[in-house]
Amino acid sequence: MPQFAEVLLPLAIQGSYTYRITPELQPSVAIGSRVLVPFGKKRIYTAIVVMTHDIEPQGYRVKEIISVLDAFPIVKHPQIKFWQWIADYYLCTMGEVYKAAIPSGLKVESETFISVNPDFEEQQPGQLGDRDKVVLDFTAQRGRIQINEITNATGFKNVEAIVSRLLDAGAIHVSERVVDNYRPKTRSCVRLKLQRDDEQGLHHFFDEVKRAKKQEALLLAYLDLSHWLQRSKPVIEVTKDDLLKRADATAAVLTAACQRGIFEIYKQEINRFDHANRQLVDPPVLTDEQKRAYGEIHQSFREKNITLLHGVTSSGKTAIYMHLIADALKLGKQVLYLVPEIALTTQLTQRLEQVFGDRLLIYHSKFSDNERVDIWKKLLHSNEPCVVIGVRSSIFLPYSNLGLVIVDEEHDASYKQQDPAPRYNGRNAAMVLASMHGAKTLLGSATPAIEVYRKAQQGDYGFVQLLNRYEDIQMPQVKVIDTKLARKKHEMSGLFSMELIAECRHALEADEQVILFQNRRGYAPMVRCKECGWVPTCINCDVSLTYHKHLRSLSCHYCGHTISLPDLCPACGLPGIEIMGYGTERIEDDIDQVFPGERISRMDLDTTRNKNSYDRIINEFSAHKTNILVGTQMVTKGLDFDAVSIVGILNADTMISFPDFRSGERAFDMMEQVAGRAGRAHKQGKVLIQTSNPQHPIIGFVVNHDYKGFYEHELAEREKFGYPPFTRIINIYIKHRDDNVLTEISVRYSNMLRQVFAHRVLGPEAPLVARVQNLFIRQIVLKMETQASMSKVKKILRDIYEQLVAIDSRAKAAIIYHDVDPV
């Protein structure tokens, strides 16, 4: 049997580490197993076994695996292969992919505890400082304590340094406690303390409770619920709640019966996602147009592995998805249904549950660790057909029989992971995952990504169109409001034009609903002193602080640094603080002044932090408990509200003028998608776009709902300047605490890159926000040919980095990472 294991650690380190398998663990260790391993002097990590062998490493002592955590591997072979692809393509380590892929509840780690050494004596007076003694005394009182507890109790800023001094002096011991964060969901069940064939024992129990009528009722209820007396049936488990309800008894009565030795209560582990049987319905009946598209998708799947469904907003793409899912489930396959935002799962889940019931699983970051672990285990141990709906992290689940992957709103930038690594695109990774399983992929969007649409046009992907809205409802009418002209005519009230207000009022009086879109959260993007021009900025980042009125605080949206709004300007001492600009919180306040008494809700990051907040906001708006919905880009993505007749885009300029080659595509997508929320049932809706630049070509394409025209315009621009899909972009970021050192390192690194990649290297340049969390940033852009091998590029970049560190040791202190295919 193999004596050594190569394991992955959830750390940003290259390659795997070798550990010895002790003889007693050898039968349990397999590829994909979770094992506890020591790492460094004091840490313990959960590692994943990726290979076993008999070759002993030379030159160092090999540490032993501490224990195996599971009877069966928790990671399947295709997953490890998939992780390797992500690590190679997105230029990161396998450890970083493992850390992102596995729920935290499956990553047992150690926590550092300290305790006092009872044999310690101070060698000389003054050996320990005052703070050292405070920490030592506090630890002695508590016996065994974590470092963060000392920090919270004492308020000392650098407890780690104090602990280090005490450790060197021999005053304390450091120990590790392994912590498993996963807690299974359990329920209390009741059983008879009796063998089923013990008739005499059962008669004895009845004699025992003859005078205790409530306990007798419990015994009779149990026999009925458990099928105890029906020898042709197996005994079924009886929950405590069901038993008490059937017997109409209290918990105290059951406790008394347990004390008599009649019952015992035990905990049963259950799956969090088992639902009671419900009446299921068939997928919705397809219209002729939908039937045509559905048939063309099936035909396309016979020839291509990937198909793009280009369907205008409200064309009924979801109904087609449901029929395709039903087809896959009938074939015994699993289905992955990806959506870009958690908010979308709220509406879709309700529709999908009615059709697929218990075969529907939901997976996203608002679920607790325990819930995510339960879904992981359900898929790990079952090949049953099911459909998983979730956001990008759902691609990492342990599928065994994947037959279909649907990527809804495939254009959406939310599919791209930004930080931390791996900085993967969920759409592209899902297509690779599907190919590894031999599954088909359907990409759906009203505004496909330029790269995807081009591949469909070139014949690399199948291509199906839905160009008419469901029930032939007309596309919304789009009206452009020139805010520059409106201000000259004094027809603006804050951020609202008189025309927008009049249209909203007319809709509300007709018992219709309104969506107002502003892609900036908070109350206002900045505050300023009108006397001296002082603007509060973040102490850690090169950005102004955003004002949040309900907290009366100024907050950095990059690092979270927060201060109170001053009454007087700290620079000049005068009461000249004024609010500048508009966020969704301010719009909510202002629209309440325009329509007093109207019910308003807001959907942005600040109002959707809790697990159920999406459901509450969406359900209240759907049920007409609120009639005006103010939101950021969250409201643009596939939400379906029948009564919305007016959509207001309050400031299109901020989207169009952003300095990035994708800004035009993002602006068109967002405006066309949010426009699609209007007039989804019964009547044509209206969209009002407020802009100071109504002649901008992007605005014209949105007015005419002309995706093809936009695509051709954008493609010509990209080809002219050598941007994707004609090249592949890799952004290389270098961060350091010293700006001067960073400048030297980034210039040297870019010059070394040019020696290999020549004209493909651009920069270094400072990005739009050049300092975040006290780290200065430089960006180097690598424009590669689309056919370039990313694994070869990764090796070259790694070699150049190692050369850089050899030449300039300061580069070790720099953070260097890559963003492949940025969006």
CSV table of C-alpha atoms in Angstrom, one decimal, residues 90-502:
chain,number,residue,atom,x,y,z
A,90,TYR,CA,-6.6,32.0,-14.2
A,91,LEU,CA,-2.9,32.0,-13.2
A,92,CYS,CA,-3.3,31.1,-9.5
A,93,THR,CA,-2.5,28.1,-7.2
A,94,MET,CA,-4.4,24.9,-6.7
A,95,GLY,CA,-4.5,25.8,-3.0
A,96,GLU,CA,-6.4,29.0,-3.7
A,97,VAL,CA,-8.9,27.1,-5.9
A,98,TYR,CA,-9.4,24.5,-3.1
A,99,LYS,CA,-10.0,27.3,-0.5
A,100,ALA,CA,-12.7,28.9,-2.7
A,101,ALA,CA,-14.3,25.6,-3.8
A,102,ILE,CA,-14.9,23.8,-0.5
A,103,PRO,CA,-17.4,25.2,2.0
A,104,SER,CA,-15.8,26.5,5.2
A,105,GLY,CA,-17.7,23.9,7.2
A,106,LEU,CA,-15.6,21.2,5.5
A,107,LYS,CA,-12.2,22.9,6.3
A,108,VAL,CA,-11.3,22.0,9.8
A,109,GLU,CA,-8.6,24.3,11.1
A,110,SER,CA,-6.7,24.9,14.3
A,111,GLU,CA,-7.0,27.9,16.6
A,112,THR,CA,-4.2,29.2,18.7
A,113,PHE,CA,-4.7,29.1,22.4
A,114,ILE,CA,-2.3,30.2,25.2
A,115,SER,CA,-2.1,29.0,28.8
A,116,VAL,CA,0.2,30.0,31.7
A,117,ASN,CA,3.3,27.9,32.4
A,118,PRO,CA,2.9,27.0,36.1
A,119,ASP,CA,6.7,26.5,36.5
A,120,PHE,CA,7.6,30.0,35.2
A,121,GLU,CA,9.6,32.3,37.5
A,122,GLU,CA,10.7,35.8,36.6
A,123,GLN,CA,14.5,35.5,36.2
A,124,GLN,CA,15.2,39.2,37.1
A,125,PRO,CA,13.1,42.2,38.1
A,126,GLY,CA,11.6,44.0,35.2
A,127,GLN,CA,11.9,41.0,32.8
A,128,LEU,CA,8.2,41.4,32.2
A,129,GLY,CA,6.6,44.8,31.3
A,130,ASP,CA,3.3,46.1,32.7
A,131,ARG,CA,1.3,45.0,29.7
A,132,ASP,CA,3.1,41.6,29.7
A,133,LYS,CA,1.9,41.1,33.3
A,134,VAL,CA,-1.7,42.2,32.5
A,135,VAL,CA,-1.9,39.6,29.7
A,136,LEU,CA,-0.3,36.9,31.9
A,137,ASP,CA,-2.7,37.6,34.8
A,138,PHE,CA,-5.7,37.6,32.5
A,139,THR,CA,-4.6,34.3,31.0
A,140,ALA,CA,-4.1,32.8,34.4
A,141,GLN,CA,-7.6,33.8,35.4
A,142,ARG,CA,-9.1,32.2,32.3
A,143,GLY,CA,-6.9,29.1,32.2
A,144,ARG,CA,-6.8,28.7,28.4
A,145,ILE,CA,-7.7,31.6,26.1
A,146,GLN,CA,-7.4,32.7,22.5
A,147,ILE,CA,-5.4,35.7,21.4
A,148,ASN,CA,-8.4,37.6,20.0
A,149,GLU,CA,-10.2,37.2,23.4
A,150,ILE,CA,-7.2,39.0,25.1
A,151,THR,CA,-7.4,41.8,22.5
A,152,ASN,CA,-11.1,42.3,23.1
A,153,ALA,CA,-10.8,42.2,26.9
A,154,THR,CA,-7.7,44.4,27.3
A,155,GLY,CA,-8.0,46.8,24.3
A,156,PHE,CA,-4.3,46.3,23.6
A,157,LYS,CA,-3.5,46.8,20.0
A,158,ASN,CA,-0.5,44.5,19.5
A,159,VAL,CA,-1.3,41.5,21.7
A,160,GLU,CA,0.6,39.1,19.3
A,161,ALA,CA,3.9,40.9,20.1
A,162,ILE,CA,3.2,40.6,23.9
A,163,VAL,CA,2.4,36.9,23.5
A,164,SER,CA,5.6,36.4,21.5
A,165,ARG,CA,7.6,38.0,24.3
A,166,LEU,CA,5.9,35.8,27.0
A,167,LEU,CA,6.5,32.8,24.8
A,168,ASP,CA,10.2,33.6,24.5
A,169,ALA,CA,10.4,34.1,28.2
A,170,GLY,CA,8.8,30.7,28.8
A,171,ALA,CA,5.9,32.3,30.7
A,172,ILE,CA,3.2,30.7,28.6
A,173,HIS,CA,2.5,27.6,26.5
A,174,VAL,CA,0.9,27.7,23.1
A,175,SER,CA,-1.5,24.9,22.1
A,176,GLU,CA,-3.8,24.2,19.2
A,177,ARG,CA,-7.4,23.1,19.3
A,178,VAL,CA,-8.8,21.6,16.1
A,179,VAL,CA,-12.1,23.3,15.3
A,180,ASP,CA,-14.8,21.7,13.1
A,181,ASN,CA,-17.3,24.4,12.2
A,182,TYR,CA,-19.9,22.1,10.6
A,183,ARG,CA,-22.9,21.2,12.6
A,184,PRO,CA,-25.5,18.8,11.1
A,185,LYS,CA,-29.1,19.6,11.4
A,186,THR,CA,-30.9,17.3,13.8
A,187,ARG,CA,-34.3,16.6,15.2
A,188,SER,CA,-35.4,14.9,18.4
A,189,CYS,CA,-37.0,11.5,17.9
A,190,VAL,CA,-38.5,9.1,20.4
A,191,ARG,CA,-38.3,5.3,20.6
A,192,LEU,CA,-39.5,2.5,22.9
A,193,LYS,CA,-36.8,1.0,25.1
A,194,LEU,CA,-38.0,-2.4,24.0
A,195,GLN,CA,-37.5,-5.1,21.4
A,196,ARG,CA,-40.3,-5.3,18.9
A,197,ASP,CA,-41.0,-9.0,19.6
A,198,ASP,CA,-41.1,-8.5,23.5
A,199,GLU,CA,-44.9,-8.8,24.0
A,200,GLN,CA,-44.5,-9.3,27.8
A,201,GLY,CA,-42.4,-6.1,28.1
A,202,LEU,CA,-45.1,-4.1,26.2
A,203,HIS,CA,-47.8,-5.4,28.6
A,204,HIS,CA,-45.6,-4.3,31.5
A,205,PHE,CA,-45.3,-0.8,30.0
A,206,PHE,CA,-49.1,-0.6,29.9
A,207,ASP,CA,-49.3,-1.7,33.5
A,208,GLU,CA,-46.8,1.0,34.4
A,209,VAL,CA,-48.9,3.9,32.9
A,210,LYS,CA,-52.3,2.5,33.8
A,211,ARG,CA,-52.8,5.3,36.3
A,212,ALA,CA,-51.0,8.0,34.3
A,213,LYS,CA,-53.5,8.7,31.5
A,214,LYS,CA,-51.4,11.2,29.6
A,215,GLN,CA,-48.4,8.8,29.5
A,216,GLU,CA,-50.7,6.0,28.4
A,217,ALA,CA,-51.9,8.3,25.6
A,218,LEU,CA,-48.2,8.8,24.6
A,219,LEU,CA,-47.7,5.1,24.5
A,220,LEU,CA,-50.8,4.5,22.3
A,221,ALA,CA,-49.8,7.4,20.0
A,222,TYR,CA,-46.3,6.0,19.6
A,223,LEU,CA,-47.5,2.5,18.7
A,224,ASP,CA,-49.8,4.1,16.1
A,225,LEU,CA,-47.3,6.5,14.5
A,226,SER,CA,-44.4,3.9,14.4
A,227,HIS,CA,-46.5,1.1,13.0
A,228,TRP,CA,-45.1,-1.0,15.9
A,229,LEU,CA,-48.1,-3.4,16.0
A,230,GLN,CA,-48.3,-3.8,12.2
A,231,ARG,CA,-45.7,-6.6,11.8
A,232,SER,CA,-46.0,-6.5,8.0
A,233,LYS,CA,-44.5,-3.0,8.0
A,234,PRO,CA,-41.1,-1.7,9.3
A,235,VAL,CA,-41.0,0.5,12.3
A,236,ILE,CA,-40.7,4.1,11.3
A,237,GLU,CA,-39.0,6.9,13.3
A,238,VAL,CA,-41.3,9.1,15.3
A,239,THR,CA,-40.3,12.7,16.0
A,240,LYS,CA,-40.8,14.2,19.5
A,241,ASP,CA,-43.0,17.0,18.0
A,242,ASP,CA,-45.3,14.6,16.1
A,243,LEU,CA,-45.7,12.3,19.2
A,244,LEU,CA,-46.6,15.2,21.5
A,245,LYS,CA,-49.1,16.6,19.0
A,246,ARG,CA,-50.8,13.2,18.4
A,247,ALA,CA,-51.1,12.5,22.1
A,248,ASP,CA,-52.0,16.1,23.0
A,249,ALA,CA,-49.3,15.9,25.7
A,250,THR,CA,-46.6,18.2,27.1
A,251,ALA,CA,-42.8,17.7,27.1
A,252,ALA,CA,-43.0,17.2,30.9
A,253,VAL,CA,-45.3,14.1,30.4
A,254,LEU,CA,-42.8,12.7,27.9
A,255,THR,CA,-39.9,13.3,30.4
A,256,ALA,CA,-41.8,11.5,33.1
A,257,ALA,CA,-42.3,8.5,30.7
A,258,CYS,CA,-38.6,8.5,29.9
A,259,GLN,CA,-37.8,8.4,33.6
A,260,ARG,CA,-40.0,5.4,34.0
A,261,GLY,CA,-37.8,3.7,31.3
A,262,ILE,CA,-40.5,3.5,28.7
A,263,PHE,CA,-39.1,5.9,26.1
A,264,GLU,CA,-35.8,7.3,25.2
A,265,ILE,CA,-35.2,10.5,23.2
A,266,TYR,CA,-32.3,10.6,20.6
A,267,LYS,CA,-31.0,13.0,18.0
A,268,GLN,CA,-31.4,12.1,14.3
A,269,GLU,CA,-29.3,13.9,11.6
A,270,ILE,CA,-31.5,15.1,8.8
A,271,ASN,CA,-31.0,16.9,5.5
A,272,ARG,CA,-31.9,20.6,5.7
A,273,PHE,CA,-33.4,20.4,2.2
A,274,ASP,CA,-35.9,17.6,2.6
A,275,HIS,CA,-39.4,19.1,2.0
A,276,ALA,CA,-42.7,17.5,2.6
A,277,ASN,CA,-44.4,16.0,-0.4
A,278,ARG,CA,-46.1,18.7,-2.4
A,279,GLN,CA,-48.4,18.8,-5.4
A,280,LEU,CA,-46.2,19.4,-8.4
A,281,VAL,CA,-47.2,21.0,-11.7
A,282,ASP,CA,-46.0,20.6,-15.2
A,283,PRO,CA,-43.7,23.2,-16.8
A,284,PRO,CA,-45.6,26.1,-18.4
A,285,VAL,CA,-47.1,25.5,-21.8
A,286,LEU,CA,-44.9,26.9,-24.5
A,287,THR,CA,-46.1,29.4,-27.2
A,288,ASP,CA,-45.5,28.6,-30.8
A,289,GLU,CA,-42.5,30.9,-30.8
A,290,GLN,CA,-41.1,29.2,-27.7
A,291,LYS,CA,-41.7,25.8,-29.1
A,292,ARG,CA,-39.7,26.7,-32.2
A,293,ALA,CA,-36.8,27.9,-30.1
A,294,TYR,CA,-37.0,24.8,-27.8
A,295,GLY,CA,-36.8,22.6,-30.9
A,296,GLU,CA,-33.9,24.5,-32.4
A,297,ILE,CA,-32.0,24.2,-29.1
A,298,HIS,CA,-32.4,20.4,-29.1
A,299,GLN,CA,-31.3,20.3,-32.8
A,300,SER,CA,-28.3,22.6,-32.0
A,301,PHE,CA,-27.3,20.3,-29.1
A,302,ARG,CA,-27.0,17.4,-31.6
A,303,GLU,CA,-24.3,19.3,-33.4
A,304,LYS,CA,-22.8,21.7,-30.8
A,305,ASN,CA,-21.9,21.3,-27.1
A,306,ILE,CA,-22.6,25.0,-26.4
A,307,THR,CA,-25.6,27.0,-27.7
A,308,LEU,CA,-26.5,30.7,-27.2
A,309,LEU,CA,-30.2,31.6,-26.8
A,310,HIS,CA,-30.5,35.2,-27.7
A,311,GLY,CA,-34.0,36.2,-26.4
A,312,VAL,CA,-35.2,39.7,-25.9
A,313,THR,CA,-36.3,40.7,-22.3
A,314,SER,CA,-39.6,39.0,-21.3
A,315,SER,CA,-39.5,36.6,-24.2
A,316,GLY,CA,-40.1,33.6,-21.9
A,317,LYS,CA,-36.6,32.1,-21.8
A,318,THR,CA,-37.2,30.7,-18.3
A,319,ALA,CA,-40.2,28.6,-19.6
A,320,ILE,CA,-37.9,27.0,-22.2
A,321,TYR,CA,-35.2,26.4,-19.5
A,322,MET,CA,-37.8,24.5,-17.4
A,323,HIS,CA,-38.7,22.2,-20.3
A,324,LEU,CA,-35.0,21.5,-21.0
A,325,ILE,CA,-34.4,20.8,-17.3
A,326,ALA,CA,-37.4,18.4,-17.2
A,327,ASP,CA,-35.9,16.6,-20.3
A,328,ALA,CA,-32.5,16.2,-18.6
A,329,LEU,CA,-34.1,14.9,-15.3
A,330,LYS,CA,-36.1,12.3,-17.3
A,331,LEU,CA,-32.8,11.0,-18.7
A,332,GLY,CA,-31.6,10.7,-15.1
A,333,LYS,CA,-29.1,13.6,-15.4
A,334,GLN,CA,-28.2,16.4,-13.0
A,335,VAL,CA,-28.7,20.1,-14.1
A,336,LEU,CA,-26.8,23.2,-13.1
A,337,TYR,CA,-28.7,26.4,-13.5
A,338,LEU,CA,-26.5,29.4,-12.9
A,339,VAL,CA,-27.7,32.9,-12.2
A,340,PRO,CA,-25.6,36.0,-11.6
A,341,GLU,CA,-27.3,37.4,-8.5
A,342,ILE,CA,-28.8,35.9,-5.3
A,343,ALA,CA,-31.8,38.1,-5.9
A,344,LEU,CA,-32.6,36.1,-9.0
A,345,THR,CA,-32.8,32.8,-7.1
A,346,THR,CA,-35.6,34.3,-5.0
A,347,GLN,CA,-38.1,34.6,-7.9
A,348,LEU,CA,-36.9,31.6,-9.8
A,349,THR,CA,-36.9,29.2,-6.8
A,350,GLN,CA,-40.6,29.7,-6.3
A,351,ARG,CA,-41.3,28.9,-9.9
A,352,LEU,CA,-38.9,25.9,-10.1
A,353,GLU,CA,-40.1,24.4,-6.8
A,354,GLN,CA,-43.7,24.2,-8.1
A,355,VAL,CA,-42.4,22.0,-11.0
A,356,PHE,CA,-39.4,20.1,-9.6
A,357,GLY,CA,-40.2,20.0,-5.9
A,358,ASP,CA,-37.5,18.2,-3.8
A,359,ARG,CA,-35.3,17.7,-6.8
A,360,LEU,CA,-34.4,21.5,-6.6
A,361,LEU,CA,-31.3,22.5,-4.6
A,362,ILE,CA,-30.3,26.1,-4.0
A,363,TYR,CA,-26.7,27.1,-3.4
A,364,HIS,CA,-25.3,30.6,-2.7
A,365,SER,CA,-23.3,32.6,-0.2
A,366,LYS,CA,-26.2,33.8,1.9
A,367,PHE,CA,-26.7,30.2,3.0
A,368,SER,CA,-24.9,29.2,6.2
A,369,ASP,CA,-21.9,26.9,6.2
A,370,ASN,CA,-24.0,24.1,7.6
A,371,GLU,CA,-26.5,24.5,4.8
A,372,ARG,CA,-23.8,24.5,2.1
A,373,VAL,CA,-22.2,21.4,3.6
A,374,ASP,CA,-25.5,19.6,3.5
A,375,ILE,CA,-25.9,20.3,-0.2
A,376,TRP,CA,-22.3,19.2,-0.8
A,377,LYS,CA,-22.9,15.9,1.0
A,378,LYS,CA,-26.2,15.3,-0.7
A,379,LEU,CA,-24.6,15.6,-4.2
A,380,LEU,CA,-21.5,13.7,-3.1
A,381,HIS,CA,-23.5,10.6,-2.0
A,382,SER,CA,-26.3,10.6,-4.5
A,383,ASN,CA,-26.4,10.2,-8.3
A,384,GLU,CA,-30.1,11.0,-8.4
A,385,PRO,CA,-31.3,13.5,-11.0
A,386,CYS,CA,-31.7,17.0,-9.5
A,387,VAL,CA,-31.4,20.6,-10.5
A,388,VAL,CA,-29.0,23.0,-8.7
A,389,ILE,CA,-29.8,26.7,-8.9
A,390,GLY,CA,-27.1,29.0,-7.7
A,391,VAL,CA,-24.5,31.7,-8.3
A,392,ARG,CA,-21.0,31.2,-9.7
A,393,SER,CA,-19.7,29.2,-6.7
A,394,SER,CA,-22.1,26.4,-7.6
A,395,ILE,CA,-19.7,25.2,-10.3
A,396,PHE,CA,-17.5,23.7,-7.5
A,397,LEU,CA,-20.1,21.2,-6.2
A,398,PRO,CA,-19.4,17.5,-6.5
A,399,TYR,CA,-21.5,16.6,-9.6
A,400,SER,CA,-21.4,13.0,-10.7
A,401,ASN,CA,-23.9,12.9,-13.5
A,402,LEU,CA,-24.1,16.3,-15.0
A,403,GLY,CA,-26.1,16.5,-18.2
A,404,LEU,CA,-27.0,20.1,-18.7
A,405,VAL,CA,-25.6,23.5,-17.7
A,406,ILE,CA,-27.8,26.6,-18.1
A,407,VAL,CA,-26.1,30.0,-17.7
A,408,ASP,CA,-28.8,32.6,-17.4
A,409,GLU,CA,-27.9,36.3,-18.1
A,410,GLU,CA,-24.6,35.0,-19.3
A,411,HIS,CA,-23.3,38.5,-20.1
A,412,ASP,CA,-23.4,39.6,-16.5
A,413,ALA,CA,-20.2,40.9,-14.8
A,414,SER,CA,-21.2,39.3,-11.5
A,415,TYR,CA,-20.1,35.9,-12.9
A,416,LYS,CA,-16.5,37.2,-12.6
A,417,GLN,CA,-14.9,36.7,-9.2
A,418,GLN,CA,-12.8,39.7,-8.3
A,419,ASP,CA,-11.1,39.0,-5.0
A,420,PRO,CA,-9.7,36.9,-3.7
A,421,ALA,CA,-8.2,34.4,-6.1
A,422,PRO,CA,-9.2,32.4,-8.1
A,423,ARG,CA,-10.4,35.3,-10.2
A,424,TYR,CA,-12.5,33.0,-12.4
A,425,ASN,CA,-15.4,33.7,-14.7
A,426,GLY,CA,-18.3,31.5,-13.7
A,427,ARG,CA,-19.7,31.3,-17.2
A,428,ASN,CA,-16.5,30.2,-18.9
A,429,ALA,CA,-15.6,27.8,-16.1
A,430,ALA,CA,-19.2,26.3,-16.3
A,431,MET,CA,-18.6,25.6,-20.0
A,432,VAL,CA,-15.4,23.8,-19.2
A,433,LEU,CA,-17.1,21.9,-16.4
A,434,ALA,CA,-19.8,20.8,-18.7
A,435,SER,CA,-17.3,19.6,-21.3
A,436,MET,CA,-15.5,17.5,-18.7
A,437,HIS,CA,-18.8,15.8,-17.9
A,438,GLY,CA,-19.9,15.4,-21.5
A,439,ALA,CA,-22.8,17.8,-20.7
A,440,LYS,CA,-24.4,20.4,-22.9
A,441,THR,CA,-24.3,24.2,-22.1
A,442,LEU,CA,-27.0,26.7,-22.9
A,443,LEU,CA,-26.1,30.4,-22.6
A,444,GLY,CA,-29.1,32.7,-22.3
A,445,SER,CA,-29.3,36.5,-22.5
A,446,ALA,CA,-31.1,39.5,-24.1
A,447,THR,CA,-27.7,41.3,-24.3
A,448,PRO,CA,-25.1,38.6,-25.0
A,449,ALA,CA,-21.4,39.3,-24.2
A,450,ILE,CA,-19.6,40.4,-27.3
A,451,GLU,CA,-17.2,37.4,-27.2
A,452,VAL,CA,-20.0,35.0,-26.9
A,453,TYR,CA,-22.2,36.5,-29.7
A,454,ARG,CA,-19.2,36.5,-32.0
A,455,LYS,CA,-18.5,32.8,-31.4
A,456,ALA,CA,-22.2,32.1,-32.1
A,457,GLN,CA,-22.0,34.2,-35.3
A,458,GLN,CA,-18.9,32.4,-36.4
A,459,GLY,CA,-20.5,29.0,-35.9
A,460,ASP,CA,-18.4,27.9,-32.9
A,461,TYR,CA,-21.6,27.9,-30.8
A,462,GLY,CA,-25.1,27.0,-31.7
A,463,PHE,CA,-27.4,30.0,-32.1
A,464,VAL,CA,-31.1,30.3,-31.4
A,465,GLN,CA,-33.2,33.6,-31.3
A,466,LEU,CA,-36.4,34.7,-29.5
A,467,LEU,CA,-37.0,38.1,-30.9
A,468,ASN,CA,-40.6,38.6,-29.7
A,469,ARG,CA,-41.9,39.2,-26.2
A,470,TYR,CA,-44.2,36.7,-24.5
A,471,GLU,CA,-47.8,37.2,-25.8
A,472,ASP,CA,-46.4,39.7,-28.4
A,473,ILE,CA,-46.2,42.5,-25.8
A,474,GLN,CA,-44.4,45.4,-27.5
A,475,MET,CA,-40.8,46.3,-26.4
A,476,PRO,CA,-40.9,49.3,-24.0
A,477,GLN,CA,-40.9,52.7,-25.5
A,478,VAL,CA,-37.7,54.6,-24.6
A,479,LYS,CA,-37.6,58.3,-24.1
A,480,VAL,CA,-34.4,60.3,-23.6
A,481,ILE,CA,-34.4,63.3,-21.3
A,482,ASP,CA,-31.7,65.9,-21.9
A,483,THR,CA,-30.8,66.9,-18.3
A,484,LYS,CA,-28.5,69.7,-19.5
A,485,LEU,CA,-31.4,71.3,-21.4
A,486,ALA,CA,-33.9,70.5,-18.5
A,487,ARG,CA,-31.7,72.4,-16.0
A,488,LYS,CA,-31.5,75.4,-18.3
A,489,LYS,CA,-35.3,75.4,-18.4
A,490,HIS,CA,-35.5,74.9,-14.6
A,491,GLU,CA,-37.3,71.6,-15.2
A,492,MET,CA,-35.1,69.5,-12.8
A,493,SER,CA,-35.8,68.9,-9.1
A,494,GLY,CA,-32.6,67.5,-7.7
A,495,LEU,CA,-31.9,64.4,-9.8
A,496,PHE,CA,-35.5,64.1,-11.1
A,497,SER,CA,-36.8,65.8,-14.3
A,498,MET,CA,-40.3,67.1,-14.3
A,499,GLU,CA,-41.2,64.8,-17.1
A,500,LEU,CA,-40.0,61.7,-15.1
A,501,ILE,CA,-42.0,62.8,-12.1
A,502,ALA,CA,-45.1,63.3,-14.2
